Coordinates of C-alpha atoms and ligand atoms in Angstrom, one line a residue:
M1 CA 1.1 24.4 25.6
R2 CA 4.2 23.8 23.3
V3 CA 3.4 20.3 22.0
L4 CA 5.5 17.9 19.9
V5 CA 3.6 15.5 17.7
T6 CA 5.6 12.5 16.5
G7 CA 4.1 11.0 13.3
G8 CA 2.4 14.3 12.8
A9 CA 2.8 14.1 9.0
G10 CA 0.6 11.0 9.0
Y11 CA -2.9 10.4 8.5
I12 CA -4.2 10.6 12.2
G13 CA -1.4 13.0 13.1
S14 CA -2.0 15.7 10.9
V15 CA -5.7 15.8 12.1
V16 CA -4.4 16.0 15.6
V17 CA -2.2 18.7 14.7
E18 CA -5.1 20.7 13.4
E19 CA -7.2 20.1 16.4
L20 CA -4.5 21.1 18.8
L21 CA -3.8 24.4 16.8
A22 CA -7.6 24.9 16.9
A23 CA -7.3 24.7 20.6
G24 CA -4.7 27.2 21.0
H25 CA -1.6 24.9 21.3
L26 CA 1.9 25.6 19.5
V27 CA 3.0 22.5 17.7
T28 CA 6.0 21.1 16.4
V29 CA 5.9 17.8 14.2
L30 CA 8.7 15.3 14.3
D31 CA 8.2 12.6 11.3
N32 CA 10.8 10.5 9.5
M33 CA 8.5 10.7 6.5
S34 CA 8.4 6.8 6.1
K35 CA 4.6 7.1 5.5
G36 CA 4.0 11.1 6.3
H37 CA 3.4 13.8 3.8
A38 CA 4.9 17.2 4.2
D39 CA 1.6 18.6 2.7
A40 CA -0.5 16.9 5.5
V41 CA 1.2 19.3 7.9
P42 CA -0.8 22.6 8.3
P43 CA 1.0 25.8 7.2
G44 CA 3.1 27.4 9.7
V45 CA 4.0 24.4 11.8
D46 CA 7.6 23.4 12.1
L47 CA 8.0 19.8 10.4
V48 CA 11.3 18.3 11.4
R49 CA 12.4 15.4 9.5
A50 CA 13.9 13.1 12.0
D51 CA 13.6 9.7 13.4
L52 CA 12.4 8.5 16.9
H53 CA 15.8 6.6 17.1
E54 CA 18.0 9.7 16.9
Q55 CA 17.8 10.2 20.7
E56 CA 20.2 13.2 20.8
L57 CA 18.5 15.0 17.9
V58 CA 15.2 14.6 19.7
E59 CA 16.7 15.7 22.9
Q60 CA 18.1 18.9 21.2
L61 CA 14.4 19.5 19.6
L62 CA 12.8 19.2 22.9
R63 CA 14.9 21.8 24.5
A64 CA 15.0 24.0 21.3
A65 CA 11.2 24.1 21.2
Q66 CA 10.7 24.3 24.9
I67 CA 8.3 21.3 24.5
E68 CA 5.9 20.9 27.3
A69 CA 4.1 17.7 26.3
V70 CA 4.5 15.1 23.5
V71 CA 1.7 13.3 21.5
H72 CA 3.5 10.2 20.4
M73 CA 1.9 8.9 17.3
A74 CA 4.9 7.7 15.1
A75 CA 4.6 3.8 14.8
D76 CA 4.3 1.2 12.3
S77 CA 0.7 -0.1 12.4
Q78 CA -0.4 -2.7 9.8
V79 CA -1.5 -5.6 11.7
G80 CA -0.9 -8.1 8.6
E81 CA 2.6 -6.9 8.1
S82 CA 3.6 -7.1 11.8
V83 CA 2.9 -10.9 11.6
T84 CA 5.2 -11.4 8.8
A85 CA 7.8 -8.8 10.0
P86 CA 7.8 -8.6 13.8
G87 CA 11.3 -7.3 14.5
K88 CA 10.2 -4.2 12.5
Y89 CA 7.4 -3.6 14.9
Y90 CA 9.3 -4.3 18.0
R91 CA 12.3 -2.0 16.8
N92 CA 10.0 0.9 15.9
N93 CA 7.0 0.8 18.2
L94 CA 8.9 -0.4 21.2
V95 CA 12.6 0.6 21.0
G96 CA 12.0 3.8 19.1
G97 CA 9.3 4.8 21.7
L98 CA 11.7 4.0 24.5
R99 CA 14.3 6.3 22.9
L100 CA 11.6 9.1 22.9
L101 CA 10.8 8.4 26.5
D102 CA 14.5 8.6 27.6
A103 CA 14.8 11.9 25.5
M104 CA 11.8 13.3 27.4
L105 CA 13.4 12.0 30.7
V106 CA 16.7 13.7 30.0
T107 CA 15.0 17.0 29.0
G108 CA 12.3 17.1 31.7
V109 CA 9.2 16.8 29.5
E110 CA 6.8 15.0 31.8
R111 CA 3.6 14.7 29.9
L112 CA 2.8 12.2 27.0
V113 CA -0.4 11.2 24.9
F114 CA 0.1 8.0 23.2
S115 CA -1.6 6.3 20.3
S116 CA -2.6 2.8 21.5
T117 CA -4.9 0.5 19.8
A118 CA -7.7 -2.0 20.3
A119 CA -5.1 -4.5 19.2
V120 CA -4.0 -4.8 22.6
Y121 CA -7.2 -6.8 23.7
G122 CA -6.6 -9.6 21.1
E123 CA -10.0 -11.7 20.9
P124 CA -11.9 -10.3 24.0
A125 CA -14.5 -12.6 25.5
Q126 CA -17.0 -9.8 25.7
Q127 CA -18.1 -7.0 23.5
P128 CA -18.2 -4.1 23.9
I129 CA -14.7 -3.8 25.1
D130 CA -14.0 -1.5 28.1
E131 CA -10.7 -0.7 29.5
T132 CA -10.8 -3.4 32.3
A133 CA -11.0 -6.2 29.6
A134 CA -7.9 -8.5 29.7
T135 CA -5.2 -7.4 27.4
C136 CA -4.0 -10.4 25.2
P137 CA -2.9 -9.3 21.7
T138 CA -3.1 -11.9 18.7
N139 CA -0.3 -9.9 16.6
P140 CA 3.0 -8.5 17.2
Y141 CA 1.5 -5.0 16.6
G142 CA -0.7 -5.2 19.3
E143 CA 2.0 -6.8 21.4
T144 CA 4.4 -3.8 20.9
K145 CA 1.8 -1.2 21.6
L146 CA 1.0 -3.1 24.8
A147 CA 4.4 -3.3 25.8
F148 CA 5.0 0.4 25.5
E149 CA 2.1 0.9 27.5
H150 CA 3.3 -1.3 30.2
A151 CA 6.8 0.9 29.9
L152 CA 4.7 3.9 30.5
A153 CA 3.3 2.7 33.7
W154 CA 6.8 1.8 35.0
Y155 CA 8.4 5.3 33.8
E156 CA 5.5 6.9 35.6
R157 CA 6.5 5.1 38.8
A158 CA 10.1 5.6 38.7
H159 CA 10.3 9.0 37.1
G160 CA 6.8 10.8 37.6
L161 CA 6.0 10.6 33.8
R162 CA 2.2 11.5 33.2
Y163 CA 0.5 9.8 30.2
A164 CA -2.8 9.1 28.5
S165 CA -2.9 6.1 26.5
L166 CA -5.7 6.3 24.0
R167 CA -6.7 2.9 22.4
Y168 CA -8.1 3.9 19.1
F169 CA -10.5 1.4 17.4
N170 CA -10.8 2.0 13.5
A171 CA -9.9 5.6 12.7
A172 CA -11.6 6.6 9.2
G173 CA -12.8 9.6 7.4
A174 CA -11.1 12.9 6.8
S175 CA -11.0 16.5 7.9
R176 CA -11.6 19.2 5.3
R177 CA -7.7 19.6 4.7
S178 CA -6.6 16.0 5.8
G179 CA -7.3 12.5 4.7
E180 CA -5.8 8.9 4.3
D181 CA -3.0 8.5 1.8
H182 CA -0.8 5.4 2.4
H183 CA 1.3 3.4 -0.1
P184 CA 0.2 0.8 -0.1
E185 CA -3.1 1.5 1.4
T186 CA -4.2 -1.4 3.5
H187 CA -7.2 0.1 5.2
L188 CA -10.8 -1.0 4.4
I189 CA -12.5 2.3 3.8
P190 CA -10.0 4.0 1.5
L191 CA -9.4 0.8 -0.4
V192 CA -13.3 0.5 -1.0
L193 CA -13.4 3.9 -2.0
Q194 CA -10.4 3.5 -4.6
V195 CA -12.7 0.8 -6.2
A196 CA -15.6 3.3 -6.3
A197 CA -13.2 5.8 -7.9
G198 CA -12.5 3.2 -10.7
R199 CA -8.9 3.1 -9.5
V200 CA -8.8 -0.6 -8.3
P201 CA -11.1 -3.3 -9.9
H202 CA -12.5 -5.0 -6.8
V203 CA -12.0 -5.1 -3.0
T204 CA -11.1 -8.3 -1.5
I205 CA -13.0 -9.3 1.7
F206 CA -10.6 -11.2 4.1
G207 CA -12.9 -14.1 5.3
D208 CA -16.6 -14.7 5.4
D209 CA -16.6 -17.4 7.9
Y210 CA -16.2 -15.4 11.1
P211 CA -18.6 -16.0 13.9
T212 CA -20.5 -12.7 13.1
S213 CA -23.9 -12.1 11.7
D214 CA -22.9 -12.0 8.1
G215 CA -19.7 -13.8 8.4
T216 CA -17.3 -11.0 7.9
C217 CA -15.3 -9.0 10.7
V218 CA -17.0 -6.5 12.8
R219 CA -15.1 -3.2 13.4
D220 CA -15.9 0.2 15.4
Y221 CA -15.2 3.0 13.0
I222 CA -14.4 6.3 14.5
H223 CA -14.3 9.5 12.6
V224 CA -10.6 10.9 12.7
V225 CA -11.7 14.5 13.7
D226 CA -13.7 12.9 16.8
L227 CA -10.5 10.9 17.5
A228 CA -8.4 14.0 17.2
R229 CA -10.7 16.0 19.7
A230 CA -10.1 13.4 22.2
H231 CA -6.3 14.2 22.2
V232 CA -6.9 17.9 23.0
L233 CA -9.0 16.6 26.1
A234 CA -6.7 14.1 27.1
L235 CA -3.7 16.5 27.1
S236 CA -5.6 18.9 29.4
A237 CA -6.5 16.0 31.6
L238 CA -2.8 15.1 32.3
A239 CA -2.7 17.8 35.1
D240 CA -4.9 15.3 37.0
G241 CA -2.9 12.1 36.4
S242 CA -2.3 9.4 34.1
R243 CA -5.3 7.4 32.4
I244 CA -6.1 5.0 29.6
Y245 CA -9.3 5.4 27.3
N246 CA -10.8 3.4 24.6
L247 CA -11.9 5.5 21.6
G248 CA -14.7 4.2 19.4
C249 CA -18.2 5.0 18.8
G250 CA -19.4 2.1 20.3
G251 CA -22.7 0.3 19.7
V252 CA -22.7 -2.9 17.6
G253 CA -20.0 -2.0 15.1
Y254 CA -20.1 -2.6 11.2
S255 CA -19.2 -5.7 9.3
V256 CA -16.9 -5.4 6.3
R257 CA -19.9 -6.0 4.1
Q258 CA -21.7 -3.2 5.7
V259 CA -19.0 -0.9 5.0
V260 CA -19.0 -1.9 1.3
D261 CA -22.8 -1.4 1.4
A262 CA -22.4 2.2 2.9
A263 CA -19.8 3.0 0.2
R264 CA -22.2 1.9 -2.4
E265 CA -24.7 4.1 -1.0
V266 CA -22.4 7.2 -0.8
T267 CA -20.8 7.0 -4.0
G268 CA -23.4 5.3 -6.3
A269 CA -20.8 3.1 -7.5
P270 CA -21.4 -0.7 -7.8
I271 CA -18.1 -1.8 -6.0
P272 CA -17.3 -5.3 -7.1
V273 CA -16.2 -7.5 -4.2
Q274 CA -14.3 -11.0 -4.0
F275 CA -13.8 -13.1 -1.2
G276 CA -10.4 -14.3 -0.1
P277 CA -9.0 -16.1 3.1
R278 CA -8.8 -14.6 6.3
R279 CA -5.9 -12.1 7.2
A280 CA -3.5 -13.2 9.8
G281 CA -3.9 -11.8 13.2
D282 CA -7.5 -10.5 12.5
P283 CA -10.0 -10.8 15.5
A284 CA -13.5 -11.5 14.5
I285 CA -15.1 -8.5 16.3
L286 CA -13.6 -5.3 17.8
V287 CA -16.3 -2.9 19.5
A288 CA -15.4 -0.2 22.0
S289 CA -17.2 0.8 25.2
S290 CA -16.0 4.6 25.4
E291 CA -18.1 5.1 28.5
R292 CA -14.9 6.0 30.7
I293 CA -13.8 9.0 28.3
R294 CA -17.6 10.0 27.8
R295 CA -17.9 10.1 31.8
E296 CA -14.5 11.5 32.8
L297 CA -13.7 14.1 29.8
G298 CA -17.2 14.7 28.4
W299 CA -15.9 13.3 25.0
R300 CA -18.6 12.3 22.4
P301 CA -18.4 11.4 18.9
L302 CA -20.0 14.2 16.8
Q303 CA -19.6 12.3 13.6
G304 CA -20.5 8.6 14.5
E305 CA -22.7 7.5 11.5
L306 CA -20.9 5.1 9.3
G307 CA -22.4 7.0 6.2
T308 CA -21.0 10.4 7.6
I309 CA -17.5 8.9 7.8
V310 CA -17.4 7.2 4.4
E311 CA -18.8 10.6 3.1
S312 CA -16.0 12.5 4.5
A313 CA -13.3 10.3 3.2
W314 CA -15.1 10.2 -0.3
T315 CA -15.0 14.0 -0.3
W316 CA -11.4 14.2 0.5
L317 CA -10.5 11.5 -2.1
R318 CA -12.5 13.2 -4.8
A319 CA -10.8 16.6 -4.0
H320 CA -7.3 14.8 -3.8
P321 CA -7.6 12.1 -6.5
H322 CA -3.8 11.3 -6.3
G323 CA -3.3 11.8 -2.6
Y324 CA -1.1 14.6 -1.5
A325 CA 1.4 14.1 -4.3
H326 CA -0.8 16.0 -6.6
Ligands
LIG1 N1 -5.4 4.2 11.7 C1 -5.8 3.4 12.7 O1 -7.1 3.1 12.5 C2 -5.1 3.3 14.1 C3 -5.9 2.5 14.9 C4 -5.2 2.4 16.2 C5 -4.0 3.0 16.4 N2 -3.4 3.7 15.5 C6 -2.0 4.3 15.8 O2 -2.3 5.7 15.5 C7 -1.0 6.3 14.9 C8 -1.1 7.0 13.8 O3 -1.8 6.1 12.9 P1 -1.8 6.3 11.3 O4 -2.9 5.7 10.8 O5 -2.0 8.1 11.2 O6 -0.4 6.0 10.5 P2 0.4 6.7 9.6 O7 1.4 5.8 9.1 O8 -0.3 7.5 8.7 O9 1.1 7.8 10.4 C9 2.2 7.5 11.2 C10 3.5 8.4 11.0 O10 4.5 8.2 11.9 C11 5.7 8.2 11.1 N3 6.8 7.4 11.4 C12 6.8 6.2 11.8 N4 7.9 5.6 12.3 C13 8.6 6.8 12.6 C14 9.9 6.9 13.5 N5 10.5 6.0 13.8 N6 10.1 8.2 13.6 C15 9.5 9.3 13.0 N7 8.4 9.2 12.3 C16 7.9 7.9 12.3 C17 5.4 7.8 9.6 O11 6.3 8.6 8.8 C18 3.9 8.5 9.4 O12 4.0 9.8 9.1 C19 0.0 5.1 15.1 O13 0.7 5.1 16.2 C20 -0.8 3.7 14.9 O14 -0.4 2.8 15.5 C21 -4.0 3.9 14.3
LIG2 O1 -8.8 -5.1 1.8 C1 -9.3 -5.3 2.9 C2 -9.0 -4.6 3.9 C3 -9.5 -4.9 5.0 N1 -10.4 -6.0 5.2 C4 -11.0 -6.2 6.5 O2 -11.5 -4.9 6.9 C5 -11.5 -4.9 8.5 C6 -10.8 -3.5 8.7 O3 -9.4 -3.6 8.3 P1 -8.2 -2.4 8.4 O4 -9.1 -1.3 7.8 O5 -7.1 -2.9 7.8 O6 -8.2 -2.2 9.9 P2 -7.9 -3.3 10.9 O7 -7.0 -4.4 10.6 O8 -9.2 -3.5 11.8 O9 -6.9 -2.2 12.1 C7 -7.0 -0.8 12.2 O10 -7.8 -0.9 13.5 C8 -6.9 -1.3 14.6 C9 -7.9 -1.3 15.9 O11 -9.1 -1.8 15.7 C10 -5.8 -0.5 14.7 O12 -5.0 -1.2 15.9 C11 -4.8 -0.7 13.5 O13 -3.8 0.3 13.6 C12 -5.8 -0.3 12.4 O14 -4.9 -0.3 11.0 C13 -10.7 -6.1 8.8 O15 -11.7 -7.2 9.2 C14 -10.0 -6.8 7.7 O16 -9.9 -8.0 7.7 C15 -10.8 -6.5 4.2 O17 -11.6 -7.5 4.3 N2 -10.1 -6.4 3.0

């Protein structure tokens, strides 16, 4: 298929582009480069520097490249920032997303894979979380992603859109050519590895008074390549109708302290920690049940061990000590 990937110059997007290419799809990337890196886009892929809000331009692109499906990953995605700047999140993730849907509608593109998030669930009563759990976000980031999911359902009903909403848990790790390079970096694993590399003096653990086994937050880390493979499967499955899938490795998840320990083991560095207050909007535990996508599409995480995930991120960081810029 000819596929447009919005946000394809970003961390997860660039790996999704790699996997789509490997599966034989023709890919075009749309990215406003607010967080993206041109070097993250594989050679030979057209990178169109444009914003979701430029609807006419997006329409022209969909027509010119004869796009048949869109993987929509462009968004702002920091939980903490969304609490202090909710308007930015509503404008980009919801209004920007609607502009994209309208551009698709005008040009007759009817298939979409959407980057949703575990943050739609808020603080669920039961773990692991399956897709039938109540959605009740605790931060504007999760709210905007959920609002867009609701819009997708209504566009399906009104206009025949087919969509797959992939609710990612915590993406981490790197492929051989693409890794995580955010400025500022807010995600735990790359931050911990920056400490190991001696670039940052210590990592601050946000809260050690959560109702978890060691008092720190528990998350379900999923290797970015495993996550990207799910997009290829979801795209093919759209022919059989819309769907929603959780994407995590399942099991019991890992606490922040366990992540630091895993990074100490992989890197051999001491990685000093300090303890700070909780970060606003952070749920205590988010662990996925990904049984539905396993059952329906045969997806499996192939690199589910935390050590493997951290190791791949460490390998990438050592090969790109200053990220994509150097
Ligand atoms: N990283 C995670 O663990 C995680 C978890 C759940 C969901 N997600 C979702 O996955 C997607 C990708 O996340 P990521 O970690 O790769 O983030 P990222 O910031 O690295 O990538 C997002 C890309 O979208 C681009 N972008 C943002 N707004 C845009 C706009 N208006 N027009 C065009 N381009 C725009 C950015 O420049 C960037 O390249 C996001 O939708 C995010 O919400 C990520
Ligand atoms: O310096 C840091 C950074 C993070 N954390 C903690 O580490 C955990 C993971 O944090 P982070 O890596 O920032 O990811 P999340 O906030 O869990 O959010 C990610 O995972 C969510 C789904 O679970 C997605 O919705 C988001 O887009 C994605 O950024 C959380 O408990 C944080 O409080 C720290 O203690 N110190």
